[in-house]
PDB file of N, CA and C in Angstrom:
ATOM      1  N   UNK A   3      36.575 165.928  47.850  1.00 79.00           N
ATOM      2  CA  UNK A   3      37.373 166.438  47.514  1.00 79.00           C
ATOM      3  C   UNK A   3      37.869 166.706  46.190  1.00 79.00           C
ATOM      4  N   UNK A   4      37.042 165.792  45.536  1.00 79.00           N
ATOM      5  CA  UNK A   4      37.845 165.810  43.779  1.00 79.00           C
ATOM      6  C   UNK A   4      36.766 167.121  43.278  1.00 79.00           C
ATOM      7  N   UNK A   5      35.453 167.145  43.991  1.00 83.00           N
ATOM      8  CA  UNK A   5      34.579 168.293  43.392  1.00 83.00           C
ATOM      9  C   UNK A   5      34.870 169.666  43.676  1.00 83.00           C
ATOM     10  N   UNK A   6      36.007 169.718  45.136  1.00 87.00           N
ATOM     11  CA  UNK A   6      36.558 170.862  45.432  1.00 87.00           C
ATOM     12  C   UNK A   6      37.848 170.767  44.599  1.00 87.00           C
ATOM     13  N   UNK A   7      38.726 170.234  44.315  1.00 82.00           N
ATOM     14  CA  UNK A   7      39.576 170.217  42.910  1.00 82.00           C
ATOM     15  C   UNK A   7      39.316 171.038  41.835  1.00 82.00           C
ATOM     16  N   UNK A   8      38.269 170.338  41.379  1.00 81.00           N
ATOM     17  CA  UNK A   8      37.270 170.682  40.147  1.00 81.00           C
ATOM     18  C   UNK A   8      36.798 172.316  40.186  1.00 81.00           C
ATOM     19  N   UNK A   9      36.077 172.630  41.163  1.00 85.00           N
ATOM     20  CA  UNK A   9      36.098 173.696  41.435  1.00 85.00           C
ATOM     21  C   UNK A   9      37.325 175.055  41.499  1.00 85.00           C
ATOM     22  N   UNK A  10      38.300 174.768  41.991  1.00 85.00           N
ATOM     23  CA  UNK A  10      39.272 175.308  41.990  1.00 85.00           C
ATOM     24  C   UNK A  10      39.971 175.863  40.682  1.00 85.00           C
ATOM     25  N   UNK A  11      40.025 174.364  39.737  1.00 82.00           N
ATOM     26  CA  UNK A  11      40.363 174.138  38.557  1.00 82.00           C
ATOM     27  C   UNK A  11      39.574 175.309  37.731  1.00 82.00           C
ATOM     28  N   UNK A  12      38.148 175.230  38.044  1.00 84.00           N
ATOM     29  CA  UNK A  12      37.161 176.214  37.183  1.00 84.00           C
ATOM     30  C   UNK A  12      37.455 177.673  37.456  1.00 84.00           C
ATOM     31  N   UNK A  13      37.864 177.781  38.583  1.00 88.00           N
ATOM     32  CA  UNK A  13      37.932 179.196  38.940  1.00 88.00           C
ATOM     33  C   UNK A  13      39.621 179.790  38.323  1.00 88.00           C
ATOM     34  N   UNK A  14      40.313 179.026  38.410  1.00 87.00           N
ATOM     35  CA  UNK A  14      41.324 179.438  37.770  1.00 87.00           C
ATOM     36  C   UNK A  14      41.384 179.457  36.394  1.00 87.00           C
ATOM     37  N   UNK A  15      40.609 178.736  35.969  1.00 84.00           N
ATOM     38  CA  UNK A  15      40.527 179.103  34.420  1.00 84.00           C
ATOM     39  C   UNK A  15      40.012 180.137  33.980  1.00 84.00           C
ATOM     40  N   UNK A  16      38.605 180.364  34.529  1.00 88.00           N
ATOM     41  CA  UNK A  16      38.025 181.182  34.625  1.00 88.00           C
ATOM     42  C   UNK A  16      38.500 182.589  34.750  1.00 88.00           C
ATOM     43  N   UNK A  17      39.421 183.041  35.495  1.00 91.00           N
ATOM     44  CA  UNK A  17      40.515 184.528  35.647  1.00 91.00           C
ATOM     45  C   UNK A  17      41.526 184.325  34.470  1.00 91.00           C
ATOM     46  N   UNK A  18      41.968 183.104  34.389  1.00 88.00           N
ATOM     47  CA  UNK A  18      42.845 183.118  33.310  1.00 88.00           C
ATOM     48  C   UNK A  18      42.460 183.349  31.669  1.00 88.00           C
ATOM     49  N   UNK A  19      41.472 182.883  31.292  1.00 88.00           N
ATOM     50  CA  UNK A  19      40.743 182.969  30.136  1.00 88.00           C
ATOM     51  C   UNK A  19      40.062 184.499  30.220  1.00 88.00           C
ATOM     52  N   UNK A  20      39.728 185.209  30.943  1.00 92.00           N
ATOM     53  CA  UNK A  20      39.124 186.263  31.474  1.00 92.00           C
ATOM     54  C   UNK A  20      40.344 187.632  31.006  1.00 92.00           C
ATOM     55  N   UNK A  21      41.617 187.347  31.574  1.00 93.00           N
ATOM     56  CA  UNK A  21      42.675 187.991  31.458  1.00 93.00           C
ATOM     57  C   UNK A  21      43.362 187.917  29.945  1.00 93.00           C
ATOM     58  N   UNK A  22      43.086 186.384  29.466  1.00 90.00           N
ATOM     59  CA  UNK A  22      43.330 186.476  28.117  1.00 90.00           C
ATOM     60  C   UNK A  22      42.708 187.019  26.976  1.00 90.00           C
ATOM     61  N   UNK A  23      41.178 187.053  27.401  1.00 91.00           N
ATOM     62  CA  UNK A  23      40.279 187.629  26.421  1.00 91.00           C
ATOM     63  C   UNK A  23      40.628 188.921  26.475  1.00 91.00           C
ATOM     64  N   UNK A  24      40.795 189.706  27.837  1.00 92.00           N
ATOM     65  CA  UNK A  24      40.645 190.939  27.518  1.00 92.00           C
ATOM     66  C   UNK A  24      42.216 191.821  27.086  1.00 92.00           C
ATOM     67  N   UNK A  25      43.045 191.042  27.184  1.00 93.00           N
ATOM     68  CA  UNK A  25      44.402 191.503  26.780  1.00 93.00           C
ATOM     69  C   UNK A  25      44.037 191.103  25.545  1.00 93.00           C
ATOM     70  N   UNK A  26      44.002 190.002  24.662  1.00 92.00           N
ATOM     71  CA  UNK A  26      44.276 190.034  23.525  1.00 92.00           C
ATOM     72  C   UNK A  26      42.795 190.541  22.374  1.00 92.00           C
ATOM     73  N   UNK A  27      41.862 190.515  23.325  1.00 92.00           N
ATOM     74  CA  UNK A  27      41.063 191.664  22.684  1.00 92.00           C
ATOM     75  C   UNK A  27      41.211 193.139  22.183  1.00 92.00           C
ATOM     76  N   UNK A  28      42.070 193.685  23.517  1.00 91.00           N
ATOM     77  CA  UNK A  28      42.638 195.105  23.326  1.00 91.00           C
ATOM     78  C   UNK A  28      43.490 195.242  22.402  1.00 91.00           C
ATOM     79  N   UNK A  29      44.398 193.977  22.525  1.00 92.00           N
ATOM     80  CA  UNK A  29      45.819 194.695  21.260  1.00 92.00           C
ATOM     81  C   UNK A  29      45.115 194.164  19.592  1.00 92.00           C
ATOM     82  N   UNK A  30      44.314 193.139  19.679  1.00 90.00           N
ATOM     83  CA  UNK A  30      43.537 192.772  17.986  1.00 90.00           C
ATOM     84  C   UNK A  30      42.635 193.792  17.887  1.00 90.00           C
ATOM     85  N   UNK A  31      41.983 194.924  18.695  1.00 88.00           N
ATOM     86  CA  UNK A  31      41.052 196.031  18.444  1.00 88.00           C
ATOM     87  C   UNK A  31      41.910 197.028  17.923  1.00 88.00           C
ATOM     88  N   UNK A  32      43.070 197.079  18.254  1.00 90.00           N
ATOM     89  CA  UNK A  32      43.904 198.088  17.527  1.00 90.00           C
ATOM     90  C   UNK A  32      44.235 198.064  15.966  1.00 90.00           C
ATOM     91  N   UNK A  33      44.274 196.495  15.705  1.00 89.00           N
ATOM     92  CA  UNK A  33      44.668 196.556  14.252  1.00 89.00           C
ATOM     93  C   UNK A  33      43.498 196.030  13.451  1.00 89.00           C
ATOM     94  N   UNK A  34      42.386 195.458  14.078  1.00 92.00           N
ATOM     95  CA  UNK A  34      41.148 194.818  13.288  1.00 92.00           C
ATOM     96  C   UNK A  34      39.895 195.360  13.684  1.00 92.00           C
ATOM     97  N   UNK A  35      39.120 195.377  13.078  1.00 89.00           N
ATOM     98  CA  UNK A  35      37.667 195.790  13.478  1.00 89.00           C
ATOM     99  C   UNK A  35      37.032 194.915  14.542  1.00 89.00           C
ATOM    100  N   UNK A  36      36.510 195.294  15.526  1.00 88.00           N
ATOM    101  CA  UNK A  36      36.099 194.986  17.483  1.00 88.00           C
ATOM    102  C   UNK A  36      35.363 193.375  16.924  1.00 88.00           C
ATOM    103  N   UNK A  37      34.373 193.216  15.749  1.00 90.00           N
ATOM    104  CA  UNK A  37      34.030 192.057  15.532  1.00 90.00           C
ATOM    105  C   UNK A  37      34.932 190.843  15.624  1.00 90.00           C
ATOM    106  N   UNK A  38      36.030 191.483  14.185  1.00 91.00           N
ATOM    107  CA  UNK A  38      36.843 190.069  13.987  1.00 91.00           C
ATOM    108  C   UNK A  38      37.801 190.193  15.011  1.00 91.00           C
ATOM    109  N   UNK A  39      37.997 190.829  15.834  1.00 90.00           N
ATOM    110  CA  UNK A  39      39.095 190.872  16.956  1.00 90.00           C
ATOM    111  C   UNK A  39      38.727 189.904  18.070  1.00 90.00           C
ATOM    112  N   UNK A  40      37.135 189.621  18.102  1.00 90.00           N
ATOM    113  CA  UNK A  40      36.593 189.187  19.290  1.00 90.00           C
ATOM    114  C   UNK A  40      36.250 187.460  18.703  1.00 90.00           C
ATOM    115  N   UNK A  41      36.282 187.710  17.507  1.00 90.00           N
ATOM    116  CA  UNK A  41      36.417 186.045  16.734  1.00 90.00           C
ATOM    117  C   UNK A  41      37.710 185.381  16.788  1.00 90.00           C
ATOM    118  N   UNK A  42      38.840 186.434  16.564  1.00 91.00           N
ATOM    119  CA  UNK A  42      40.098 185.995  16.889  1.00 91.00           C
ATOM    120  C   UNK A  42      40.515 185.465  18.445  1.00 91.00           C
ATOM    121  N   UNK A  43      39.823 186.521  18.866  1.00 91.00           N
ATOM    122  CA  UNK A  43      40.522 186.255  20.187  1.00 91.00           C
ATOM    123  C   UNK A  43      39.801 185.066  21.037  1.00 91.00           C
ATOM    124  N   UNK A  44      38.628 184.771  20.237  1.00 90.00           N
ATOM    125  CA  UNK A  44      37.911 183.025  20.907  1.00 90.00           C
ATOM    126  C   UNK A  44      38.665 181.711  20.428  1.00 90.00           C
ATOM    127  N   UNK A  45      38.892 182.358  18.899  1.00 91.00           N
ATOM    128  CA  UNK A  45      39.733 181.277  18.432  1.00 91.00           C
ATOM    129  C   UNK A  45      41.273 180.933  18.729  1.00 91.00           C
ATOM    130  N   UNK A  46      42.021 181.628  19.334  1.00 90.00           N
ATOM    131  CA  UNK A  46      43.214 181.871  19.822  1.00 90.00           C
ATOM    132  C   UNK A  46      42.964 181.389  21.173  1.00 90.00           C
ATOM    133  N   UNK A  47      42.102 181.513  21.761  1.00 88.00           N
ATOM    134  CA  UNK A  47      41.958 181.128  23.395  1.00 88.00           C
ATOM    135  C   UNK A  47      41.762 179.641  23.247  1.00 88.00           C
ATOM    136  N   UNK A  48      40.490 179.171  22.293  1.00 86.00           N
ATOM    137  CA  UNK A  48      40.366 178.047  22.302  1.00 86.00           C
ATOM    138  C   UNK A  48      41.349 177.129  21.458  1.00 86.00           C
ATOM    139  N   UNK A  49      42.223 177.528  20.470  1.00 87.00           N
ATOM    140  CA  UNK A  49      43.593 176.797  20.359  1.00 87.00           C
ATOM    141  C   UNK A  49      44.625 176.422  21.503  1.00 87.00           C
ATOM    142  N   UNK A  50      44.424 177.731  22.275  1.00 85.00           N
ATOM    143  CA  UNK A  50      45.684 177.497  23.223  1.00 85.00           C
ATOM    144  C   UNK A  50      44.923 176.771  24.551  1.00 85.00           C
ATOM    145  N   UNK A  51      43.787 176.795  24.840  1.00 82.00           N
ATOM    146  CA  UNK A  51      43.318 175.653  25.709  1.00 82.00           C
ATOM    147  C   UNK A  51      43.304 174.434  25.369  1.00 82.00           C
ATOM    148  N   UNK A  52      42.871 174.013  24.021  1.00 82.00           N
ATOM    149  CA  UNK A  52      43.092 172.818  23.564  1.00 82.00           C
ATOM    150  C   UNK A  52      44.215 171.706  23.552  1.00 82.00           C
ATOM    151  N   UNK A  53      45.233 172.579  23.452  1.00 84.00           N
ATOM    152  CA  UNK A  53      46.589 172.270  23.642  1.00 84.00           C
ATOM    153  C   UNK A  53      47.255 172.084  24.870  1.00 84.00           C
ATOM    154  N   UNK A  54      46.899 173.279  25.655  1.00 81.00           N
ATOM    155  CA  UNK A  54      47.554 173.487  27.171  1.00 81.00           C
ATOM    156  C   UNK A  54      46.730 172.796  28.117  1.00 81.00           C
ATOM    157  N   UNK A  55      45.348 172.770  28.204  1.00 75.00           N
ATOM    158  CA  UNK A  55      44.679 172.158  29.454  1.00 75.00           C
ATOM    159  C   UNK A  55      44.833 170.782  29.208  1.00 75.00           C
ATOM    160  N   UNK A  56      44.843 169.810  28.532  1.00 74.00           N
ATOM    161  CA  UNK A  56      44.973 168.417  29.221  1.00 74.00           C
ATOM    162  C   UNK A  56      46.290 168.162  30.115  1.00 74.00           C
ATOM    163  N   UNK A  57      47.395 169.236  30.080  1.00 76.00           N
ATOM    164  CA  UNK A  57      48.340 168.963  30.891  1.00 76.00           C
ATOM    165  C   UNK A  57      48.134 169.585  32.330  1.00 76.00           C
ATOM    166  N   UNK A  58      47.135 170.564  32.450  1.00 71.00           N
ATOM    167  CA  UNK A  58      46.910 171.282  33.345  1.00 71.00           C
ATOM    168  C   UNK A  58      45.726 170.797  34.410  1.00 71.00           C
ATOM    169  N   UNK A  59      44.965 170.446  33.528  1.00 68.00           N
ATOM    170  CA  UNK A  59      43.658 170.352  34.457  1.00 68.00           C
ATOM    171  C   UNK A  59      43.411 168.948  34.636  1.00 68.00           C
ATOM    172  N   UNK A  60      42.900 168.637  35.872  1.00 72.00           N
ATOM    173  CA  UNK A  60      42.725 167.114  36.038  1.00 72.00           C
ATOM    174  C   UNK A  60      41.345 166.438  35.608  1.00 72.00           C
ATOM    175  N   UNK A  61      40.210 167.437  35.595  1.00 67.00           N
ATOM    176  CA  UNK A  61      39.061 167.102  35.003  1.00 67.00           C
ATOM    177  C   UNK A  61      39.624 166.135  34.196  1.00 67.00           C
ATOM    178  N   UNK A  62      38.332 164.808  33.908  1.00 69.00           N
ATOM    179  CA  UNK A  62      38.646 163.689  32.797  1.00 69.00           C
ATOM    180  C   UNK A  62      38.270 164.627  31.280  1.00 69.00           C
ATOM    181  N   UNK A  63      37.463 165.473  31.430  1.00 72.00           N
ATOM    182  CA  UNK A  63      37.333 166.563  29.834  1.00 72.00           C
ATOM    183  C   UNK A  63      37.383 167.351  30.368  1.00 72.00           C
ATOM    184  N   UNK A  64      38.910 168.345  29.943  1.00 70.00           N
ATOM    185  CA  UNK A  64      39.295 169.443  30.248  1.00 70.00           C
ATOM    186  C   UNK A  64      38.589 170.520  29.062  1.00 70.00           C
ATOM    187  N   UNK A  65      37.730 169.974  28.102  1.00 72.00           N
ATOM    188  CA  UNK A  65      37.417 171.020  27.277  1.00 72.00           C
ATOM    189  C   UNK A  65      35.898 171.358  27.802  1.00 72.00           C
ATOM    190  N   UNK A  66      35.384 170.426  28.522  1.00 74.00           N
ATOM    191  CA  UNK A  66      34.317 171.131  29.533  1.00 74.00           C
ATOM    192  C   UNK A  66      34.311 171.943  30.375  1.00 74.00           C
ATOM    193  N   UNK A  67      35.328 172.477  30.891  1.00 75.00           N
ATOM    194  CA  UNK A  67      36.052 173.047  31.524  1.00 75.00           C
ATOM    195  C   UNK A  67      36.392 174.660  31.154  1.00 75.00           C
ATOM    196  N   UNK A  68      36.789 174.918  29.750  1.00 79.00           N
ATOM    197  CA  UNK A  68      37.603 175.849  29.119  1.00 79.00           C
ATOM    198  C   UNK A  68      36.546 176.554  28.018  1.00 79.00           C
ATOM    199  N   UNK A  69      35.702 175.507  27.560  1.00 83.00           N
ATOM    200  CA  UNK A  69      35.050 175.845  26.271  1.00 83.00           C
ATOM    201  C   UNK A  69      33.866 177.053  27.049  1.00 83.00           C
ATOM    202  N   UNK A  70      33.096 176.224  27.909  1.00 86.00           N
ATOM    203  CA  UNK A  70      32.233 177.170  28.149  1.00 86.00           C
ATOM    204  C   UNK A  70      32.463 178.590  28.729  1.00 86.00           C
ATOM    205  N   UNK A  71      33.244 178.770  29.682  1.00 86.00           N
ATOM    206  CA  UNK A  71      33.977 180.095  29.733  1.00 86.00           C
ATOM    207  C   UNK A  71      34.686 180.925  28.708  1.00 86.00           C
ATOM    208  N   UNK A  72      35.184 180.230  27.823  1.00 87.00           N
ATOM    209  CA  UNK A  72      35.588 180.946  26.416  1.00 87.00           C
ATOM    210  C   UNK A  72      34.423 181.651  25.813  1.00 87.00           C
ATOM    211  N   UNK A  73      33.485 180.823  25.492  1.00 90.00           N
ATOM    212  CA  UNK A  73      32.092 181.003  24.850  1.00 90.00           C
ATOM    213  C   UNK A  73      31.270 181.891  25.671  1.00 90.00           C
ATOM    214  N   UNK A  74      30.952 182.068  26.939  1.00 91.00           N
ATOM    215  CA  UNK A  74      30.686 183.305  27.744  1.00 91.00           C
ATOM    216  C   UNK A  74      31.232 184.309  27.177  1.00 91.00           C
ATOM    217  N   UNK A  75      32.634 184.663  27.870  1.00 89.00           N
ATOM    218  CA  UNK A  75      33.274 185.826  27.147  1.00 89.00           C
ATOM    219  C   UNK A  75      33.076 186.172  26.157  1.00 89.00           C
ATOM    220  N   UNK A  76      33.152 185.101  24.961  1.00 90.00           N
ATOM    221  CA  UNK A  76      32.812 185.803  23.521  1.00 90.00           C
ATOM    222  C   UNK A  76      31.625 186.266  23.386  1.00 90.00           C
ATOM    223  N   UNK A  77      30.560 185.529  23.870  1.00 92.00           N
ATOM    224  CA  UNK A  77      29.091 186.455  23.988  1.00 92.00           C
ATOM    225  C   UNK A  77      29.154 187.839  24.086  1.00 92.00           C
ATOM    226  N   UNK A  78      29.814 187.970  25.603  1.00 91.00           N
ATOM    227  CA  UNK A  78      29.606 189.348  26.195  1.00 91.00           C
ATOM    228  C   UNK A  78      30.354 190.036  25.422  1.00 91.00           C
ATOM    229  N   UNK A  79      31.738 189.578  24.692  1.00 89.00           N
ATOM    230  CA  UNK A  79      32.463 190.599  23.814  1.00 89.00           C
ATOM    231  C   UNK A  79      31.741 190.966  22.645  1.00 89.00           C
ATOM    232  N   UNK A  80      30.874 190.485  22.243  1.00 89.00           N
ATOM    233  CA  UNK A  80      29.966 190.594  20.887  1.00 89.00           C
ATOM    234  C   UNK A  80      28.650 191.385  21.271  1.00 89.00           C
ATOM    235  N   UNK A  81      28.149 191.154  22.654  1.00 91.00           N
ATOM    236  CA  UNK A  81      27.289 191.757  23.043  1.00 91.00           C
ATOM    237  C   UNK A  81      27.428 193.358  22.958  1.00 91.00           C
ATOM    238  N   UNK A  82      28.918 193.254  23.410  1.00 88.00           N
ATOM    239  CA  UNK A  82      29.796 194.984  24.168  1.00 88.00           C
ATOM    240  C   UNK A  82      29.789 195.569  22.563  1.00 88.00           C
ATOM    241  N   UNK A  83      30.171 194.744  21.955  1.00 86.00           N
ATOM    242  CA  UNK A  83      30.442 195.421  20.438  1.00 86.00           C
ATOM    243  C   UNK A  83      29.318 195.933  19.884  1.00 86.00           C
ATOM    244  N   UNK A  84      28.115 195.265  19.892  1.00 86.00           N
ATOM    245  CA  UNK A  84      27.168 195.620  19.073  1.00 86.00           C
ATOM    246  C   UNK A  84      26.486 196.531  19.410  1.00 86.00           C
ATOM    247  N   UNK A  85      26.959 196.728  20.828  1.00 83.00           N
ATOM    248  CA  UNK A  85      26.039 198.171  21.353  1.00 83.00           C
ATOM    249  C   UNK A  85      26.921 199.475  20.925  1.00 83.00           C
ATOM    250  N   UNK A  86      28.454 199.258  20.674  1.00 67.00           N
ATOM    251  CA  UNK A  86      29.088 200.481  20.397  1.00 67.00           C
ATOM    252  C   UNK A  86      28.520 200.970  18.664  1.00 67.00           C
TER     253      UNK A  86
END
């Protein structure tokens, strides 16, 4: 049963970080270059998750839940920026 709870938490974290990444990246792209926007987005999401996730995620090590997701979106965003 714990595995199911961890999986559901991971899915919710994925969608929340996806939304944060998309919105922050679009807001920051208007002000600064796309590469710097993706870097600042990764830093902001990392700090937000570092301070908030221990209270929301029941997994023993919450950083193992949000860091791979945040890094995944960071790499995808950099690949998109490099193509343009």
